[in-house]
Every structure is written in structure tokens, then in C-alpha cells.
PDB file of C-alpha atoms in Angstrom:
ATOM      1  CA  MET A  19       0.034  -0.009  -0.018  1.00  0.00           C
ATOM      2  CA  ARG A  20       1.370   3.372  -1.061  1.00  0.00           C
ATOM      3  CA  ILE A  21       0.557   6.462   0.948  1.00  0.00           C
ATOM      4  CA  LEU A  22       1.717  10.028   0.353  1.00  0.00           C
ATOM      5  CA  ILE A  23       1.462  12.648   3.137  1.00  0.00           C
ATOM      6  CA  LEU A  24       1.493  16.341   1.993  1.00  0.00           C
ATOM      7  CA  CYS A  25       2.184  19.586   3.744  1.00  0.00           C
ATOM      8  CA  THR A  26       3.263  23.056   2.685  1.00  0.00           C
ATOM      9  CA  GLY A  27       6.948  22.810   3.742  1.00  0.00           C
ATOM     10  CA  ASN A  28       7.297  19.054   4.250  1.00  0.00           C
ATOM     11  CA  SER A  29       9.639  19.879   7.108  1.00  0.00           C
ATOM     12  CA  CYS A  30       7.446  19.133  10.255  1.00  0.00           C
ATOM     13  CA  ARG A  31       3.850  17.771  10.262  1.00  0.00           C
ATOM     14  CA  SER A  32       4.082  15.689   7.134  1.00  0.00           C
ATOM     15  CA  GLN A  33       7.444  14.384   8.326  1.00  0.00           C
ATOM     16  CA  MET A  34       6.072  13.506  11.644  1.00  0.00           C
ATOM     17  CA  ALA A  35       3.121  11.733  10.176  1.00  0.00           C
ATOM     18  CA  HIS A  36       5.399   9.959   7.750  1.00  0.00           C
ATOM     19  CA  GLY A  37       7.532   8.613  10.697  1.00  0.00           C
ATOM     20  CA  PHE A  38       4.614   7.511  12.784  1.00  0.00           C
ATOM     21  CA  LEU A  39       2.788   5.645   9.951  1.00  0.00           C
ATOM     22  CA  GLN A  40       6.018   3.967   8.750  1.00  0.00           C
ATOM     23  CA  ALA A  41       6.723   2.870  12.349  1.00  0.00           C
ATOM     24  CA  MET A  42       3.198   1.487  12.652  1.00  0.00           C
ATOM     25  CA  ASP A  43       3.577  -0.806   9.666  1.00  0.00           C
ATOM     26  CA  SER A  44       6.981  -1.384   7.906  1.00  0.00           C
ATOM     27  CA  SER A  45       5.137  -2.928   4.939  1.00  0.00           C
ATOM     28  CA  LEU A  46       3.551   0.400   4.000  1.00  0.00           C
ATOM     29  CA  GLU A  47       5.261   2.486   1.365  1.00  0.00           C
ATOM     30  CA  VAL A  48       5.024   5.953   3.027  1.00  0.00           C
ATOM     31  CA  PHE A  49       6.308   9.159   1.430  1.00  0.00           C
ATOM     32  CA  SER A  50       5.813  12.791   2.125  1.00  0.00           C
ATOM     33  CA  GLY A  51       6.127  15.900   0.173  1.00  0.00           C
ATOM     34  CA  GLY A  52       5.469  19.640   0.271  1.00  0.00           C
ATOM     35  CA  THR A  53       3.964  22.243  -2.097  1.00  0.00           C
ATOM     36  CA  GLN A  54       6.769  24.599  -1.171  1.00  0.00           C
ATOM     37  CA  HIS A  55       9.304  22.190   0.342  1.00  0.00           C
ATOM     38  CA  ALA A  56      11.759  23.421   2.901  1.00  0.00           C
ATOM     39  CA  ALA A  57      15.618  22.933   2.646  1.00  0.00           C
ATOM     40  CA  ARG A  58      15.595  20.530   5.692  1.00  0.00           C
ATOM     41  CA  VAL A  59      13.537  18.897   8.217  1.00  0.00           C
ATOM     42  CA  ASN A  60      12.702  21.113  11.194  1.00  0.00           C
ATOM     43  CA  ALA A  61      15.228  20.339  13.992  1.00  0.00           C
ATOM     44  CA  ARG A  62      12.529  20.637  16.757  1.00  0.00           C
ATOM     45  CA  ALA A  63      10.416  18.115  14.792  1.00  0.00           C
ATOM     46  CA  VAL A  64      13.440  15.768  14.666  1.00  0.00           C
ATOM     47  CA  GLU A  65      13.972  16.213  18.474  1.00  0.00           C
ATOM     48  CA  VAL A  66      10.319  15.609  19.623  1.00  0.00           C
ATOM     49  CA  MET A  67      10.019  12.613  17.192  1.00  0.00           C
ATOM     50  CA  ARG A  68      13.301  11.216  18.814  1.00  0.00           C
ATOM     51  CA  GLU A  69      11.645  11.528  22.190  1.00  0.00           C
ATOM     52  CA  ALA A  70       8.761   9.349  20.751  1.00  0.00           C
ATOM     53  CA  GLY A  71      11.253   6.643  19.645  1.00  0.00           C
ATOM     54  CA  ILE A  72      11.245   7.561  15.974  1.00  0.00           C
ATOM     55  CA  ASP A  73      14.140   8.966  14.035  1.00  0.00           C
ATOM     56  CA  ILE A  74      13.318  11.203  11.119  1.00  0.00           C
ATOM     57  CA  ALA A  75      16.616  12.849  11.000  1.00  0.00           C
ATOM     58  CA  SER A  76      17.481  11.309   7.681  1.00  0.00           C
ATOM     59  CA  HIS A  77      14.211  12.484   5.993  1.00  0.00           C
ATOM     60  CA  ILE A  78      14.590  14.980   3.166  1.00  0.00           C
ATOM     61  CA  PRO A  79      11.959  17.455   2.252  1.00  0.00           C
ATOM     62  CA  THR A  80      10.703  16.695  -1.267  1.00  0.00           C
ATOM     63  CA  HIS A  81       8.607  18.754  -3.622  1.00  0.00           C
ATOM     64  CA  VAL A  82       5.192  17.245  -4.412  1.00  0.00           C
ATOM     65  CA  ASN A  83       5.970  17.381  -8.190  1.00  0.00           C
ATOM     66  CA  VAL A  84       8.101  14.349  -7.654  1.00  0.00           C
ATOM     67  CA  TYR A  85       5.051  12.219  -6.928  1.00  0.00           C
ATOM     68  CA  LEU A  86       2.431  13.618  -9.351  1.00  0.00           C
ATOM     69  CA  ASP A  87       2.461  10.792 -11.869  1.00  0.00           C
ATOM     70  CA  GLN A  88       2.739   7.991  -9.379  1.00  0.00           C
ATOM     71  CA  GLU A  89      -0.171   5.739  -8.124  1.00  0.00           C
ATOM     72  CA  TRP A  90      -1.329   6.191  -4.579  1.00  0.00           C
ATOM     73  CA  ASP A  91      -3.716   4.270  -2.339  1.00  0.00           C
ATOM     74  CA  TYR A  92      -4.001   7.395  -0.205  1.00  0.00           C
ATOM     75  CA  VAL A  93      -2.905  11.014  -0.467  1.00  0.00           C
ATOM     76  CA  ILE A  94      -3.372  12.668   2.831  1.00  0.00           C
ATOM     77  CA  THR A  95      -2.906  16.473   3.472  1.00  0.00           C
ATOM     78  CA  VAL A  96      -2.012  17.578   6.953  1.00  0.00           C
ATOM     79  CA  CYS A  97      -2.306  21.396   6.616  1.00  0.00           C
ATOM     80  CA  GLY A  98      -4.792  23.656   5.009  1.00  0.00           C
ATOM     81  CA  GLY A  99      -2.356  25.143   2.669  1.00  0.00           C
ATOM     82  CA  ALA A 100      -1.550  21.920   1.144  1.00  0.00           C
ATOM     83  CA  ASN A 101      -5.120  20.827   0.981  1.00  0.00           C
ATOM     84  CA  GLU A 102      -6.047  23.986  -0.892  1.00  0.00           C
ATOM     85  CA  SER A 103      -3.055  23.974  -3.232  1.00  0.00           C
ATOM     86  CA  CYS A 104      -2.669  20.193  -3.645  1.00  0.00           C
ATOM     87  CA  PRO A 105      -2.225  19.707  -7.384  1.00  0.00           C
ATOM     88  CA  ALA A 106      -4.326  17.434  -9.504  1.00  0.00           C
ATOM     89  CA  PHE A 107      -2.615  14.121  -9.603  1.00  0.00           C
ATOM     90  CA  THR A 108      -2.272  12.501 -13.069  1.00  0.00           C
ATOM     91  CA  GLY A 109      -1.730   9.079 -11.597  1.00  0.00           C
ATOM     92  CA  LYS A 110      -4.357   6.970  -9.903  1.00  0.00           C
ATOM     93  CA  VAL A 111      -5.287   8.154  -6.269  1.00  0.00           C
ATOM     94  CA  GLY A 112      -7.513   5.661  -4.379  1.00  0.00           C
ATOM     95  CA  ARG A 113      -8.628   8.119  -1.684  1.00  0.00           C
ATOM     96  CA  ARG A 114      -7.733  11.658  -0.826  1.00  0.00           C
ATOM     97  CA  LEU A 115      -8.022  12.687   2.867  1.00  0.00           C
ATOM     98  CA  HIS A 116      -7.430  15.744   4.890  1.00  0.00           C
ATOM     99  CA  MET A 117      -6.262  15.722   8.565  1.00  0.00           C
ATOM    100  CA  GLY A 118      -5.385  19.358   9.569  1.00  0.00           C
ATOM    101  CA  PHE A 119      -2.956  20.073  12.340  1.00  0.00           C
ATOM    102  CA  ASP A 120      -1.697  23.370  13.726  1.00  0.00           C
ATOM    103  CA  ASP A 121       1.984  24.242  12.523  1.00  0.00           C
ATOM    104  CA  PRO A 122       4.214  24.154  15.488  1.00  0.00           C
ATOM    105  CA  SER A 123       7.012  25.938  13.649  1.00  0.00           C
ATOM    106  CA  HIS A 124       4.822  29.163  13.769  1.00  0.00           C
ATOM    107  CA  ALA A 125       4.579  29.032  17.622  1.00  0.00           C
ATOM    108  CA  GLU A 126       6.043  32.006  19.411  1.00  0.00           C
ATOM    109  CA  GLY A 127       7.053  32.517  23.000  1.00  0.00           C
ATOM    110  CA  SER A 128       9.568  30.864  25.312  1.00  0.00           C
ATOM    111  CA  PRO A 129      11.666  27.885  24.173  1.00  0.00           C
ATOM    112  CA  GLU A 130       9.599  25.768  26.688  1.00  0.00           C
ATOM    113  CA  PHE A 131       6.311  26.881  25.147  1.00  0.00           C
ATOM    114  CA  ILE A 132       7.565  26.251  21.670  1.00  0.00           C
ATOM    115  CA  ASP A 133       8.689  22.749  22.641  1.00  0.00           C
ATOM    116  CA  SER A 134       5.329  22.151  24.230  1.00  0.00           C
ATOM    117  CA  GLU A 135       3.653  23.070  21.072  1.00  0.00           C
ATOM    118  CA  PHE A 136       5.744  20.754  19.011  1.00  0.00           C
ATOM    119  CA  ARG A 137       4.991  17.967  21.471  1.00  0.00           C
ATOM    120  CA  ARG A 138       1.236  18.688  21.435  1.00  0.00           C
ATOM    121  CA  VAL A 139       1.167  18.638  17.692  1.00  0.00           C
ATOM    122  CA  ARG A 140       3.254  15.426  17.557  1.00  0.00           C
ATOM    123  CA  ASP A 141       0.915  13.737  19.907  1.00  0.00           C
ATOM    124  CA  GLU A 142      -2.126  14.870  17.972  1.00  0.00           C
ATOM    125  CA  ILE A 143      -0.571  13.534  14.761  1.00  0.00           C
ATOM    126  CA  ARG A 144       0.296  10.206  16.482  1.00  0.00           C
ATOM    127  CA  ALA A 145      -3.235   9.742  17.761  1.00  0.00           C
ATOM    128  CA  ALA A 146      -4.850  10.765  14.348  1.00  0.00           C
ATOM    129  CA  PHE A 147      -2.698   8.496  12.277  1.00  0.00           C
ATOM    130  CA  ALA A 148      -3.126   5.620  14.737  1.00  0.00           C
ATOM    131  CA  ARG A 149      -6.931   6.003  14.218  1.00  0.00           C
ATOM    132  CA  PHE A 150      -6.447   6.235  10.485  1.00  0.00           C
ATOM    133  CA  TYR A 151      -4.272   3.135  10.435  1.00  0.00           C
ATOM    134  CA  ARG A 152      -6.824   1.141  12.590  1.00  0.00           C
ATOM    135  CA  SER A 153      -9.895   2.333  10.741  1.00  0.00           C
ATOM    136  CA  GLU A 154      -8.522   2.313   7.184  1.00  0.00           C
ATOM    137  CA  ILE A 155      -5.341   0.422   6.693  1.00  0.00           C
ATOM    138  CA  GLN A 156      -5.984  -2.592   8.831  1.00  0.00           C
ATOM    139  CA  LYS A 157      -9.562  -2.894   7.483  1.00  0.00           C
ATOM    140  CA  GLU A 158      -8.238  -2.881   3.918  1.00  0.00           C
ATOM    141  CA  LYS A 159      -5.493  -5.388   4.737  1.00  0.00           C
ATOM    142  CA  PHE A 160      -8.071  -7.606   6.306  1.00  0.00           C
ATOM    143  CA  HIS A 161     -10.269  -7.475   3.234  1.00  0.00           C
ATOM    144  CA  GLU A 162      -7.278  -8.270   0.852  1.00  0.00           C
ATOM    145  CA  HIS A 163      -6.628 -11.379   2.741  1.00  0.00           C
ATOM    146  CA  THR A 164     -10.304 -12.558   3.141  1.00  0.00           C
ATOM    147  CA  PRO A 165     -11.498 -14.923   0.521  1.00  0.00           C
TER     148      PRO A 165
END
């Protein structure tokens, strides 16, 4: 099963979702991209994911255009900007979903507050993608193996 997770910068929320979903099931082909991809993954996102036991330090932000002509079982946007500007895919897309999350990289305040925002969003992403995995992926996998 092939899943593409999109965000504007592909440096934070989509990378976290990518990391969680891949960790839930290594048989999934999970990719992430951005409509205006950043130069690198956000260092705080790497840090809070490491706290959760997932290493996304080697992930590289990728422009969504790389994926346009490929086939996807799911294309999931995790921010309003990507949901609105998500280009039309020329390849086959089974289902397109939107799960919006606040952008912790826009948090302002003390370092402690900013870190707490990254953790809050990380935990929301983990919970939402766990629900998605249980309700969609496991259900589809069960149906694939049921005669």
C-alpha cells in the first residue's frame, strides 16, 4: 500500500506523520512531500520525534511534483495550505483525505512553550494516524486477505 502525506513545507507535520505511519507498519510505502518544500526537516520536529522513539533525522523534504504521476492508495494532506493547493494528480489516487494540524513551527514564545507546542502537535498527529491506521489500513489489509 502506497501512502503520500502532503504539507506545505514538508519539514514538520508531514514528516512526523510519515515517521509514525511507517513505524506502525513497515510493509507500507510511506512518502511525504511539500507544495513549497523546505531545505531541511525542522530540528525541533526531529527532536520531539526522537523523544517518541522515531528517528526522522535522515528524512529529506521533497517537492510534491516528484510524486504527481505515481499511483497512490491514499494522498493525505495535513495542513490547510497543502489541502487547498494540492495539485491534481495525473496518476491513480485511491482516496484523498485531509487531517489538519496546527503548524508548531509558527509557535511564538519561550523555548519551553515552543517545545510544548511541538509535542502537542506530535501527539495529535500520532493519535490521528493511529486512528487512520486502525480504521482504514488494517480494514483494507483484512479485506485483501479474506476470501
